[in-house]
C-alpha positions as a Python dict, from the first residue, in 0.01 Angstrom:
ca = {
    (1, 'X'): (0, 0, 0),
    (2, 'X'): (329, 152, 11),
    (3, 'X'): (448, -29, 371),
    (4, 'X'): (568, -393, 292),
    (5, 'X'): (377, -664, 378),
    (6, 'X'): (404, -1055, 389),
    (7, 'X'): (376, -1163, 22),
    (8, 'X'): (4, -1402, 126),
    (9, 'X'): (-133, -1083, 328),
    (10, 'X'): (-44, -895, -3),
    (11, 'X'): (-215, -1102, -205),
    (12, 'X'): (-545, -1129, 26),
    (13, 'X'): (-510, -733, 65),
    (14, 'X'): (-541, -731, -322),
    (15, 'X'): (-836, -894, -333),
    (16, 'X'): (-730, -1188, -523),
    (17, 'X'): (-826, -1456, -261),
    (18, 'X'): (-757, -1570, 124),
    (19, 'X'): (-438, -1558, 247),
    (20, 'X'): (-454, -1923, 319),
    (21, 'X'): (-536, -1990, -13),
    (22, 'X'): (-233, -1734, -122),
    (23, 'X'): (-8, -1948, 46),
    (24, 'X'): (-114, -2251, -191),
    (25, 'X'): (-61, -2074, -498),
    (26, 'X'): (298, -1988, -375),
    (27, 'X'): (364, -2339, -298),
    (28, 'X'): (209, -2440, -610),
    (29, 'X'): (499, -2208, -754),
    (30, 'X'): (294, -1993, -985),
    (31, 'X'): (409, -1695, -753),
    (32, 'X'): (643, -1465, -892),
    (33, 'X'): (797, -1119, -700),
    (34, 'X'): (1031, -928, -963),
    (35, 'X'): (1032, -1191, -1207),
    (36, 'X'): (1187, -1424, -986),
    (37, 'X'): (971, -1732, -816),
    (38, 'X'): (849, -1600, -510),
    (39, 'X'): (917, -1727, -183),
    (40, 'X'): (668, -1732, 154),
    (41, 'X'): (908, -1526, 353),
    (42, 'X'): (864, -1277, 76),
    (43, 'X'): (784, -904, 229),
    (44, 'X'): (644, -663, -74),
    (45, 'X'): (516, -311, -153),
    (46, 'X'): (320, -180, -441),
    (47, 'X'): (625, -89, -609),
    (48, 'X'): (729, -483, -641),
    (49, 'X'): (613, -658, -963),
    (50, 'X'): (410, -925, -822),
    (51, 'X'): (236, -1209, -1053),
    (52, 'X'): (-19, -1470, -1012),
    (53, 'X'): (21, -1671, -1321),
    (54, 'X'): (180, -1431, -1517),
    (55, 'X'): (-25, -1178, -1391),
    (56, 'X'): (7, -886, -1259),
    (57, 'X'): (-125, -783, -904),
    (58, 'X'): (-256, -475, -896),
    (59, 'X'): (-228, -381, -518),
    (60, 'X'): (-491, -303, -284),
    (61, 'X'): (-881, -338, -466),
    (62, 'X'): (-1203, -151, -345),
    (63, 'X'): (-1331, -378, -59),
    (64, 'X'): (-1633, -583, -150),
    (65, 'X'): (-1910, -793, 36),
    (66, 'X'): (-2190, -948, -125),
    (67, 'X'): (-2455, -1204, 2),
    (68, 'X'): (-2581, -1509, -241),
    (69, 'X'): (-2843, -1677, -185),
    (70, 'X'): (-2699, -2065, -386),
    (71, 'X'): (-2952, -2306, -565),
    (72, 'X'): (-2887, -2654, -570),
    (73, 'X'): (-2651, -2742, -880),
    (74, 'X'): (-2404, -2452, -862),
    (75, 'X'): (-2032, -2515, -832),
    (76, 'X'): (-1820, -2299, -577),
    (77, 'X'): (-1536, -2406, -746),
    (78, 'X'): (-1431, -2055, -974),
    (79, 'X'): (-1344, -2258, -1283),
    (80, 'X'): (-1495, -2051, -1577),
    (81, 'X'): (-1466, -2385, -1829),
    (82, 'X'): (-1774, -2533, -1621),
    (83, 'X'): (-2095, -2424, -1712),
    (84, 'X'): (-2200, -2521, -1350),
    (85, 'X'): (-1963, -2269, -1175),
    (86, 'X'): (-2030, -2024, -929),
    (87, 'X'): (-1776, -1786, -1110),
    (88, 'X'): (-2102, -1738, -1409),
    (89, 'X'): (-2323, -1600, -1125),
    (90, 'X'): (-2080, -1370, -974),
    (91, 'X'): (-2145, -980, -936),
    (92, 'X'): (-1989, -849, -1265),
    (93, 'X'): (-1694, -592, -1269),
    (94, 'X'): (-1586, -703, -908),
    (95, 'X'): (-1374, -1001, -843),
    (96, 'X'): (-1511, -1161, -539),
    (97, 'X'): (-1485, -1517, -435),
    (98, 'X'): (-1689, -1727, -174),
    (99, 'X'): (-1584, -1707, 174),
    (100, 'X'): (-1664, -2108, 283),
    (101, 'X'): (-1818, -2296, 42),
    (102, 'X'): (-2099, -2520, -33),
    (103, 'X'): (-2124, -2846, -192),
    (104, 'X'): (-2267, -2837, -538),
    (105, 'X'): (-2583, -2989, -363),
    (106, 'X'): (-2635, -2814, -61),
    (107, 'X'): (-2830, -2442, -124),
    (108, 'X'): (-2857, -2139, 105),
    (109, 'X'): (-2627, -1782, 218),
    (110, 'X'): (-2285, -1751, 62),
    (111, 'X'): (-2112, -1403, 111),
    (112, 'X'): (-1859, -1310, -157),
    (113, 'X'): (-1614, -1090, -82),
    (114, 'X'): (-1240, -938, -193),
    (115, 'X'): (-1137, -876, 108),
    (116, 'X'): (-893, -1142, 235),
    (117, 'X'): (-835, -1034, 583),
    (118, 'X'): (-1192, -1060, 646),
    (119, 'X'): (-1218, -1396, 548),
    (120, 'X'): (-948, -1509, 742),
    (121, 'X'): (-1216, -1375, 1050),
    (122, 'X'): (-1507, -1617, 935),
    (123, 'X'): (-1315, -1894, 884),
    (124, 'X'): (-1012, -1935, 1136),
    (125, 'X'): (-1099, -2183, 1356),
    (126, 'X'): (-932, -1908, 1656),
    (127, 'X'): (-1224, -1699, 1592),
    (128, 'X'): (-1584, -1895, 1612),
    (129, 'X'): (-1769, -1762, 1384),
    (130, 'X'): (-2159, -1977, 1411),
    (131, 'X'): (-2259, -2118, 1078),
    (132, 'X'): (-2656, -2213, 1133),
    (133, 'X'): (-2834, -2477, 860),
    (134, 'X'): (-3111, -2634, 832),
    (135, 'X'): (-3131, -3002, 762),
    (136, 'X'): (-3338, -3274, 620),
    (137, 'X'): (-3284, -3652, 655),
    (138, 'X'): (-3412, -3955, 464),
    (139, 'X'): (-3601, -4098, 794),
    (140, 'X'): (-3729, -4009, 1142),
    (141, 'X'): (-3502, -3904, 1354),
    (142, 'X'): (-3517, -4098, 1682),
    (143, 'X'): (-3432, -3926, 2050),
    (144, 'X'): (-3057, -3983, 2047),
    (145, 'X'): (-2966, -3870, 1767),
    (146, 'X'): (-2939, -3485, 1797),
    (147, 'X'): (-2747, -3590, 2118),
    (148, 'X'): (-2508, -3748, 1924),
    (149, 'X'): (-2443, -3494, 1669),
    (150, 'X'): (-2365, -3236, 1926),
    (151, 'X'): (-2134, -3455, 2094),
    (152, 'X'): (-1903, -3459, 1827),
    (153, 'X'): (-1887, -3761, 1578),
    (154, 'X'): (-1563, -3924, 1392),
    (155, 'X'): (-1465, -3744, 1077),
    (156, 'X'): (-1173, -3813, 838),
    (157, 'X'): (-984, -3895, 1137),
    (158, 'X'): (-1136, -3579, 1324),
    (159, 'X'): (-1388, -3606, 1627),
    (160, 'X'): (-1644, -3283, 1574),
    (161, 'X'): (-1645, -3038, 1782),
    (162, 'X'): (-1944, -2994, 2050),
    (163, 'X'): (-2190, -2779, 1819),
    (164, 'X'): (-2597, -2691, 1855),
    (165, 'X'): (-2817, -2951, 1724),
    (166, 'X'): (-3213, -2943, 1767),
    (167, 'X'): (-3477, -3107, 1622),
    (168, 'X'): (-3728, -2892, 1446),
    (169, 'X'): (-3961, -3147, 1274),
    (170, 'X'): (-3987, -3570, 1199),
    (171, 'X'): (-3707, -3522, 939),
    (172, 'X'): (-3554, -3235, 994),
    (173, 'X'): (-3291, -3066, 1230),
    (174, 'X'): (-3113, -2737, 1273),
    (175, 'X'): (-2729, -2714, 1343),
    (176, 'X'): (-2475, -2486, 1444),
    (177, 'X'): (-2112, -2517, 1348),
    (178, 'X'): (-1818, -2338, 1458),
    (179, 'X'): (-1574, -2528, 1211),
    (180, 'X'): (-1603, -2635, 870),
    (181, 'X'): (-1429, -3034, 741),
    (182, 'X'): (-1523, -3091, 406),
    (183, 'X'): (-1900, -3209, 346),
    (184, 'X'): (-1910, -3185, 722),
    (185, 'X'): (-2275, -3240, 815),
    (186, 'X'): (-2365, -3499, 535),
    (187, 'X'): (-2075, -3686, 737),
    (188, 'X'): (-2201, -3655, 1020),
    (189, 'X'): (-2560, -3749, 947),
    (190, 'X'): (-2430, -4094, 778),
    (191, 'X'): (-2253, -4209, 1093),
    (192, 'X'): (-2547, -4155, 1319),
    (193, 'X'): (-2728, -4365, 988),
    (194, 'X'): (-2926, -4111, 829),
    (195, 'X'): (-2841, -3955, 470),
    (196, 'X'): (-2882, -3587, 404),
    (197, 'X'): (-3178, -3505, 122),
    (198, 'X'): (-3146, -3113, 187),
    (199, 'X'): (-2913, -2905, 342),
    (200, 'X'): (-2984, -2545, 372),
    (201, 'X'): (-2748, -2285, 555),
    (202, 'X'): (-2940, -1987, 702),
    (203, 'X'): (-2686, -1805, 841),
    (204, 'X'): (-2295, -1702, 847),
    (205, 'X'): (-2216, -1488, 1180),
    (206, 'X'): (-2494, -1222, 1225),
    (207, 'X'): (-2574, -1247, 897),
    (208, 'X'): (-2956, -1438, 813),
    (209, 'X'): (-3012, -1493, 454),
    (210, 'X'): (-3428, -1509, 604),
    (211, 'X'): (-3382, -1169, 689),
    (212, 'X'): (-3228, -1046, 336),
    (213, 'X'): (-3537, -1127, 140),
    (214, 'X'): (-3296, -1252, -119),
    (215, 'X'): (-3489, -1456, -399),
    (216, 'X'): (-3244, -1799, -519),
    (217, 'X'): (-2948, -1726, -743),
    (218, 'X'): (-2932, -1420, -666),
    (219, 'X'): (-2701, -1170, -479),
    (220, 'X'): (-2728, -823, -271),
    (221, 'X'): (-2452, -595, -194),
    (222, 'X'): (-2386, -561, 207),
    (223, 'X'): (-2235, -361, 472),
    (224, 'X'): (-1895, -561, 622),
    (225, 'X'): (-2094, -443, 967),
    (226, 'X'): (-2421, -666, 885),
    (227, 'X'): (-2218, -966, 878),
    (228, 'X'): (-2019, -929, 1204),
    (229, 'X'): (-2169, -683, 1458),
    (230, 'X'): (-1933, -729, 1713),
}
């Protein structure tokens, strides 16, 4: 990448992680461009010594996508001191990380990627992208309650946006999201009274993990165009 870029899009172009997440790790000032602290109005080339950490960035890596299919007990936190993180079931020699996560409870389709830009498509609220699980409660649910969901409910000082709520069975429900607050569904679940005993996400975009025959804890390499078709 010889035409400079903004020092985040660099970073996400390198594969290291999202560019919103890029931006952190300036602020958090471990950032440096020519062994000076970098700055966010930073514009770089592959011919600028850039470090995350103290280490180098290599410029632009061979794009990546993976799918994962996550168990129950796995951490999508990347911290390799926890015998519990996701960064121990990883695909080796490729540096991927999880584009949205899910809490070390909640199982189901993860896609693991390098590719920064891309990310930035799933998850920016601007673009939309559908997020289907599948959800079981600790009771019946009674005839207001998927009504209520896809209202929107109060959340850390957010109201939900509208979103796709059916009921499937006594104690189960299937939801579609377009956004993503942290632990958003559990949330949701316990102000309409009900807690959350399984939550299983089927789908990211146009890509079904029920279509991938993908056994648990496992992952499968995938085409970029499998994910979004559009």
């Amino acid at each position: 990448m010889t035409e400079q870029t903004r020092l985040a899009k660099y970073i996400a172009h390198a594969g290291v992680c999202s560019r919103k997440q890029a931006s952190r790790l300036i602020d958090e000032g471990i950032v440096s461009v020519n062994n000076r602290p970098a700055n966010h109005i930073d514009h770089v080339d592959d011919n600028d010594n850039i470090r995350i950490d103290g280490k180098r960035i290599q410029g632009r890596a061979a794009l990546t996508y993976f799918a994962y299919n996550k168990p129950v007990g796995i951490d999508c936190k990347l911290n390799p001191n926890d015998a519990s993180s996701l960064i121990h079931h990883l695909p080796s020699g490729t540096r991927v990380y999880p584009i949205g996560r899910l809490d070390k409870d909640s199982r189901g389709l993860l896609i693991l990627t390098n590719d920064g830009e891309f990310c930035n498509q799933l998850l920016h609220p601007d673009f939309h992208q559908p997020k289907r699980y599948l959800v079981t409660v600790d009771k019946p649910l009674d005839d207001k309650f998927c009504q209520t969901m896809a209202k929107g409910v109060p959340v850390d000082k957010h109201i939900t946006l509208p979103c796709t709520v059916e009921k499937i069975a006594v104690h189960q429900f299937s939801i579609i999201l377009k956004q993503g607050l942290n632990r958003q569904i559990r949330k949701m679940a316990h102000y309409c009274g009900y807690k959350v005993v399984d939550l299983y996400r089927e789908q990211i975009a146009d890509l079904n993990l029920a279509t991938l025959n993908l056994a648990e804890n496992t992952h499968l390499k995938i085409d970029k165009s499998n994910i979004l078709k559009n």
